[in-house]
Amino acid sequence: MSSPDPTMAQISRRMLSAKAEQFTESVIREMTRLALKHGAVNLSQGFPDFAAPEEIKEAARQAISDNINQYAITWGAKPLRDAIVEKFERTQGVKYDPEREVTICCGSTEAMMSAMMAIINPGDEVVVFEPFYENYGPDAILSGATPRFVKLRTPDWSFDERELTAAFGPHTKAIILNTPNNPTGKVFTRAELEFIRDLCVRWNAYCITDEIYEHILYDGAEHISMARIDGMRDRTIVINGLSKTYSVTGWRVGWVLAPPEPTQPIRKVHDFLTVGAAAPLQQAGASAMHFPQSYYDKLAASYSTKRERLLKILTSAGFTVFKPRGAYYIMTDIARFADPDPVRFPADSKDVRFAKFLVEKIGVAVVPGSSFYNDAKDGASQVRFTFCKKEETLAAAEERLSRLHA
Ligand code: GLN
């Protein structure tokens, strides 16, 4: 119920943060709540519904039994920092100093926010490819950065070099990159990374690169970290975490690799935000990072099968699909479907009405495309599905989606 007294409304407005007012709750997380409420098959939020590897679970149990239950060092337990640095050198060929260049956070979400808060000043701009993982919007607002959006265009999600060039300028503090990309499945090529590098060098900007899907790749795609591109080691801030690689999204263990200068403020921000990530889970993460290559090969192969499966389901149901080269999402176009209820919900865009209809009437939860765009109308004909789910979950979605009529 709204307050009838206007002064009350004014006071309460003043009592709340104007920053927090500028963004909504996460639509991705909301879709999971709606899936639970309606008993829908949840293909919205990107978390596996299958078990994490037995070895990582056993390592966590062992760490608790071994009394690793008090605060770790605020910027991260030494065994995990060492393991991250060892693995990054093994896979990307770039060395980091675990004492001065690594910060462990509560998930890559906190890692990204700490990095942004540590480098942004009033007036700074950040370049963001669009569609973007929805967290980057609030990250920019809360850190005080002005986002400059640059479109990734269907069908291959390429960007226009002139548009990207025009987005950079004297106020650019950083570009946010996410490769392999959520929601598009794009994997940035070396040539694209080098083009971005040239702009970062020219405008003296950082590249903050979210590489959480680094091992989830298809069709021979290669993950190249921006830190590996000539001239970028010292202007790159790498964000990653245990969540997607080891199927432990609820553990909330992520990290930042960055040169010592940004790492110092990142560690301070992180310390006062959260003190530290769960100590026994950091210990378990350290042992997981020594899994053999076969673990990562199997992970990618298993997701490749699931990708094929969901592509087929969606195509038969009438969606136009954009085949991902990495990560575990499929962006689709819904132009072939009628708008479910434009009269009853005129304020929503078509993707939102379609997602509501899908979760309530068909029993499948997806993420409306507009939540990945600054301007809702740019995503009004798209919805995102995830396939990090068990075969039986995908089969249930198939059965339900067969009731849709394009
Ligand atoms: N990255 C996942 C997604 O995009 C989940 C993110 C989250 O909810 N923290 O769906």
XYZ file of C-alpha atoms and ligand atoms in Angstrom:
416
model
C 0.000 0.000 0.000
C 1.433 3.411 -0.881
C 1.635 6.107 1.767
C -1.103 8.786 1.522
C 1.185 11.405 3.127
C 3.424 13.086 0.488
C 6.037 14.151 3.038
C 6.373 10.548 4.137
C 7.022 9.549 0.539
C 9.634 12.307 0.216
C 11.400 11.344 3.393
C 11.501 7.689 2.481
C 12.865 8.545 -0.998
C 15.657 10.561 0.661
C 16.332 7.679 3.019
C 17.155 5.327 0.137
C 20.056 5.196 -2.284
C 19.433 6.880 -5.627
C 21.900 4.426 -7.123
C 19.972 1.358 -5.987
C 16.812 2.900 -7.400
C 18.274 2.874 -10.905
C 18.192 -0.872 -11.379
C 15.698 -3.655 -10.821
C 16.087 -7.020 -9.158
C 17.875 -9.594 -11.273
C 15.458 -10.945 -13.875
C 17.548 -14.133 -14.121
C 17.154 -14.882 -10.419
C 13.476 -13.860 -10.546
C 12.837 -16.399 -13.319
C 14.172 -19.165 -11.062
C 11.723 -18.091 -8.348
C 8.876 -18.112 -10.898
C 9.961 -21.564 -12.110
C 9.679 -22.884 -8.555
C 6.333 -21.151 -8.026
C 4.791 -22.599 -11.202
C 6.525 -25.977 -11.117
C 8.178 -25.146 -14.443
C 11.247 -26.767 -15.983
C 13.957 -24.229 -15.231
C 16.005 -23.344 -18.299
C 16.502 -19.761 -17.095
C 19.276 -19.330 -14.523
C 22.592 -20.868 -15.504
C 23.288 -23.384 -12.767
C 23.719 -27.143 -13.203
C 20.932 -29.331 -11.815
C 23.302 -32.307 -11.699
C 25.851 -33.221 -9.028
C 29.246 -31.553 -8.658
C 32.262 -33.895 -9.114
C 32.670 -36.339 -6.227
C 36.337 -35.329 -5.771
C 35.561 -31.652 -5.127
C 32.770 -32.526 -2.680
C 35.087 -34.912 -0.820
C 37.801 -32.229 -0.685
C 35.318 -29.799 0.924
C 34.222 -32.368 3.516
C 37.870 -33.115 4.252
C 38.725 -29.426 4.655
C 35.992 -29.004 7.262
C 37.170 -32.135 9.122
C 40.717 -30.771 8.969
C 39.517 -27.689 10.847
C 39.847 -25.221 8.000
C 36.866 -23.313 9.361
C 38.174 -19.873 10.328
C 38.868 -16.844 8.135
C 41.315 -17.400 5.335
C 43.698 -14.517 4.566
C 41.374 -11.816 3.267
C 42.735 -11.888 -0.305
C 42.566 -15.671 -0.400
C 43.967 -18.901 0.994
C 47.520 -19.466 -0.175
C 46.902 -22.964 -1.648
C 44.101 -21.627 -3.848
C 46.047 -18.566 -4.986
C 48.990 -20.823 -5.860
C 46.739 -23.269 -7.719
C 45.050 -20.482 -9.731
C 48.380 -19.041 -10.796
C 49.759 -22.484 -11.693
C 46.682 -23.326 -13.770
C 46.592 -19.976 -15.563
C 50.227 -20.374 -16.591
C 49.585 -23.985 -17.673
C 46.518 -23.107 -19.781
C 47.182 -19.520 -20.955
C 50.954 -19.268 -20.627
C 50.887 -16.086 -18.541
C 52.540 -15.836 -15.111
C 51.037 -14.089 -12.079
C 52.445 -13.469 -8.613
C 50.165 -15.149 -6.054
C 51.392 -12.731 -3.377
C 50.600 -9.491 -5.201
C 48.302 -10.217 -8.137
C 45.497 -12.516 -6.968
C 42.368 -11.751 -4.923
C 39.869 -14.473 -4.016
C 36.295 -13.173 -3.678
C 32.793 -14.468 -2.947
C 32.078 -15.542 -6.504
C 33.012 -13.773 -9.709
C 30.063 -11.450 -9.022
C 31.912 -9.934 -6.077
C 35.187 -10.116 -8.003
C 33.691 -7.978 -10.786
C 32.117 -5.498 -8.382
C 35.322 -5.150 -6.331
C 37.341 -4.584 -9.496
C 34.942 -1.912 -10.727
C 34.785 -0.134 -7.370
C 38.576 -0.220 -7.136
C 39.230 1.571 -10.442
C 36.242 3.830 -11.167
C 36.116 7.563 -10.446
C 33.217 9.956 -11.089
C 33.049 10.735 -14.799
C 34.655 7.466 -15.872
C 33.107 5.461 -18.686
C 33.144 1.721 -19.317
C 32.532 0.134 -22.699
C 30.145 -2.836 -22.540
C 29.250 -5.207 -25.369
C 25.512 -5.680 -25.667
C 23.672 -8.033 -25.101
C 25.513 -8.308 -21.785
C 25.267 -10.456 -18.674
C 22.787 -8.459 -16.627
C 25.103 -7.903 -13.605
C 27.302 -5.503 -15.579
C 24.536 -2.857 -15.585
C 24.225 -2.601 -11.781
C 28.030 -3.027 -11.500
C 28.431 0.160 -13.537
C 25.773 2.076 -11.594
C 27.044 1.058 -8.148
C 30.659 1.823 -9.000
C 29.631 5.137 -10.569
C 30.711 4.415 -14.147
C 28.797 5.531 -17.213
C 28.340 2.576 -19.563
C 28.870 2.959 -23.330
C 27.132 0.097 -25.105
C 28.403 -1.514 -28.290
C 26.175 -4.004 -30.131
C 27.039 -7.604 -30.873
C 24.948 -8.374 -33.947
C 23.154 -11.550 -34.975
C 23.643 -14.081 -36.436
C 27.322 -14.387 -35.418
C 27.392 -11.685 -32.736
C 30.148 -9.738 -34.438
C 30.734 -6.069 -33.619
C 31.187 -3.109 -35.913
C 34.755 -1.855 -35.557
C 33.715 1.743 -36.167
C 31.040 1.542 -33.480
C 33.546 0.135 -30.980
C 36.138 2.748 -31.894
C 33.566 5.508 -31.384
C 32.678 4.177 -27.921
C 36.211 4.789 -26.631
C 37.403 8.244 -25.646
C 39.317 10.252 -23.072
C 36.903 9.223 -20.282
C 37.115 5.474 -20.985
C 38.456 3.700 -17.908
C 37.797 0.145 -19.029
C 36.065 -2.208 -21.396
C 34.142 -5.158 -19.979
C 34.633 -8.304 -21.976
C 33.014 -11.696 -21.395
C 34.433 -14.545 -23.436
C 33.072 -17.200 -23.891
C 30.054 -14.940 -23.742
C 26.838 -15.031 -21.762
C 24.168 -14.785 -23.231
C 25.309 -15.120 -26.879
C 27.819 -17.986 -26.768
C 30.271 -15.866 -28.746
C 33.958 -16.706 -28.312
C 36.099 -13.692 -29.152
C 38.814 -14.405 -31.710
C 42.442 -13.356 -31.470
C 41.879 -10.730 -34.183
C 38.949 -9.233 -32.249
C 40.968 -9.207 -29.028
C 43.825 -7.464 -30.810
C 41.463 -4.841 -32.157
C 40.195 -4.237 -28.617
C 43.802 -4.190 -27.366
C 44.702 -1.394 -29.764
C 41.845 0.740 -28.425
C 42.781 0.007 -24.792
C 46.368 1.049 -25.480
C 45.354 4.134 -27.442
C 43.011 5.376 -24.691
C 44.993 3.994 -21.741
C 42.099 1.806 -20.587
C 41.836 -1.466 -18.692
C 40.166 -4.577 -20.041
C 38.105 -6.338 -17.371
C 37.578 -9.805 -18.778
C 35.070 -12.253 -17.326
C 36.333 -15.709 -18.307
C 34.060 -17.871 -16.157
C 33.099 -20.107 -19.150
C 36.721 -20.646 -20.269
C 36.422 -24.441 -20.439
C 32.976 -24.643 -22.027
C 33.805 -24.506 -25.740
C 32.467 -26.178 -28.913
C 33.485 -26.917 -32.500
C 37.192 -26.449 -31.798
C 36.787 -22.893 -30.481
C 39.784 -21.730 -28.440
C 39.595 -19.565 -25.353
C 42.204 -16.819 -25.501
C 42.541 -14.720 -22.387
C 43.043 -11.012 -23.019
C 45.974 -11.251 -20.587
C 47.730 -13.320 -23.248
C 47.476 -10.675 -25.981
C 50.746 -8.792 -26.548
C 50.798 -5.583 -24.547
C 47.734 -6.471 -22.432
C 49.194 -8.394 -19.469
C 49.404 -5.227 -17.409
C 46.115 -3.623 -18.394
C 43.968 -6.698 -17.990
C 41.847 -7.612 -14.981
C 40.843 -11.276 -15.269
C 37.679 -12.409 -13.471
C 36.980 -16.114 -12.980
C 35.655 -18.601 -10.451
C 34.915 -22.200 -9.519
C 31.181 -21.988 -10.309
C 30.894 -23.075 -13.918
C 34.054 -25.142 -14.386
C 33.402 -27.340 -11.355
C 29.581 -27.079 -11.229
C 29.516 -25.446 -7.783
C 27.644 -22.178 -8.402
C 26.404 -22.103 -4.802
C 29.879 -22.145 -3.289
C 30.568 -18.543 -4.239
C 34.299 -18.747 -4.857
C 35.682 -16.426 -7.527
C 38.850 -14.433 -8.097
C 40.627 -11.564 -9.779
C 44.024 -11.721 -11.486
C 45.451 -8.243 -12.014
C 48.735 -6.354 -11.839
C 49.805 -5.149 -8.360
C 48.565 -1.532 -8.816
C 44.863 -2.376 -9.285
C 45.150 -5.445 -7.045
C 45.898 -3.263 -4.021
C 42.591 -1.343 -4.103
C 40.717 -4.470 -5.264
C 41.912 -6.278 -2.121
C 40.847 -3.356 0.076
C 37.370 -3.126 -1.450
C 36.968 -6.894 -1.226
C 38.106 -6.952 2.411
C 35.532 -4.397 3.519
C 32.744 -5.879 1.433
C 33.015 -9.502 2.505
C 36.349 -10.151 4.355
C 36.708 -13.419 2.510
C 35.211 -16.381 0.717
C 34.383 -19.608 2.585
C 37.714 -21.039 3.780
C 37.011 -24.781 3.409
C 35.617 -24.222 -0.080
C 38.744 -22.323 -1.080
C 40.738 -25.353 0.100
C 38.560 -27.695 -1.965
C 38.917 -25.378 -4.956
C 42.695 -25.615 -4.716
C 42.548 -29.379 -5.118
C 40.030 -29.163 -7.982
C 42.364 -26.919 -9.924
C 44.754 -29.865 -10.159
C 42.198 -32.062 -11.959
C 43.737 -33.658 -15.085
C 43.018 -32.283 -18.574
C 40.599 -35.179 -19.125
C 38.210 -33.554 -16.617
C 37.928 -30.405 -18.756
C 37.643 -32.417 -21.979
C 34.753 -34.418 -20.534
C 33.041 -31.266 -19.274
C 33.142 -29.688 -22.744
C 32.054 -32.937 -24.450
C 29.111 -33.359 -22.108
C 27.967 -29.766 -22.695
C 28.399 -30.266 -26.433
C 25.870 -33.125 -26.333
C 23.456 -30.999 -24.293
C 23.891 -28.105 -26.722
C 22.940 -30.321 -29.687
C 19.976 -31.665 -27.767
C 18.566 -28.251 -26.864
C 19.266 -26.804 -30.321
C 17.160 -29.590 -31.794
C 14.361 -29.149 -29.240
C 14.174 -25.403 -29.840
C 14.347 -25.647 -33.602
C 11.495 -28.175 -33.670
C 9.465 -25.941 -31.367
C 9.787 -23.036 -33.815
C 12.525 -20.857 -32.328
C 15.226 -19.306 -34.459
C 18.415 -20.360 -32.671
C 21.854 -18.755 -32.599
C 24.270 -21.636 -32.165
C 26.713 -20.894 -29.340
C 30.450 -21.557 -29.690
C 30.986 -21.437 -25.939
C 29.239 -21.144 -22.533
C 25.936 -22.942 -21.908
C 23.189 -20.678 -23.210
C 21.218 -20.455 -26.429
C 19.872 -17.075 -27.492
C 16.789 -17.424 -29.646
C 14.548 -15.215 -31.713
C 10.811 -15.484 -31.042
C 9.546 -13.569 -34.086
C 7.683 -16.662 -35.318
C 5.510 -16.762 -32.188
C 2.464 -14.622 -31.613
C 2.657 -12.048 -28.844
C 0.807 -13.844 -25.997
C -1.005 -10.999 -24.282
C -0.230 -7.481 -25.527
C -3.554 -6.141 -24.269
C -3.372 -7.296 -20.669
C 0.322 -6.383 -20.147
C 0.965 -3.358 -22.386
C 3.860 -2.111 -20.244
C 5.949 -5.242 -20.840
C 7.888 -5.969 -23.985
C 7.042 -9.040 -26.076
C 9.924 -11.130 -24.693
C 8.692 -10.529 -21.129
C 5.104 -11.425 -22.022
C 6.366 -14.498 -23.862
C 8.545 -15.588 -20.915
C 5.608 -15.137 -18.516
C 3.364 -17.176 -20.790
C 6.029 -19.864 -21.122
C 6.580 -20.240 -17.386
C 2.887 -20.072 -16.441
C 1.136 -21.872 -19.288
C 3.741 -24.093 -20.947
C 5.823 -24.801 -17.846
C 9.294 -23.790 -19.026
C 11.276 -20.913 -17.520
C 13.581 -18.825 -19.734
C 15.180 -15.388 -19.462
C 13.560 -12.575 -21.478
C 16.019 -11.030 -23.925
C 15.427 -7.468 -22.737
C 17.253 -8.186 -19.477
C 20.492 -8.330 -21.496
C 20.008 -4.926 -23.130
C 20.091 -1.342 -21.963
C 17.030 -0.522 -24.058
C 14.340 -3.189 -23.529
C 13.131 -2.966 -27.114
C 16.458 -4.285 -28.423
C 15.779 -7.611 -26.701
C 12.021 -7.697 -27.308
C 12.269 -10.508 -29.857
C 14.756 -12.688 -27.957
C 14.733 -15.127 -25.056
C 17.658 -17.080 -23.570
C 17.634 -20.780 -22.700
C 20.305 -22.621 -20.718
C 21.267 -26.261 -21.219
C 23.390 -26.921 -18.111
C 20.742 -29.423 -17.082
C 20.267 -33.185 -16.792
C 18.954 -35.130 -19.793
C 15.650 -35.720 -17.995
C 15.251 -31.960 -17.482
C 15.863 -31.322 -21.183
C 13.446 -34.151 -22.061
C 10.764 -32.594 -19.848
C 11.326 -29.241 -21.556
C 11.038 -30.941 -24.949
C 7.715 -32.470 -24.043
C 6.322 -29.153 -22.776
C 7.660 -27.043 -25.625
C 6.027 -29.378 -28.141
C 2.733 -27.780 -27.028
C 3.880 -24.401 -28.330
C 2.690 -23.378 -31.748
C 4.826 -21.177 -33.896
N 25.473 -16.719 -14.803
C 24.224 -17.359 -14.620
C 23.197 -16.852 -15.601
O 23.452 -15.947 -16.332
C 23.692 -17.221 -13.220
C 24.125 -15.972 -12.589
C 23.530 -15.744 -11.271
O 22.341 -15.795 -11.123
N 24.367 -15.441 -10.332
O 22.112 -17.334 -15.656
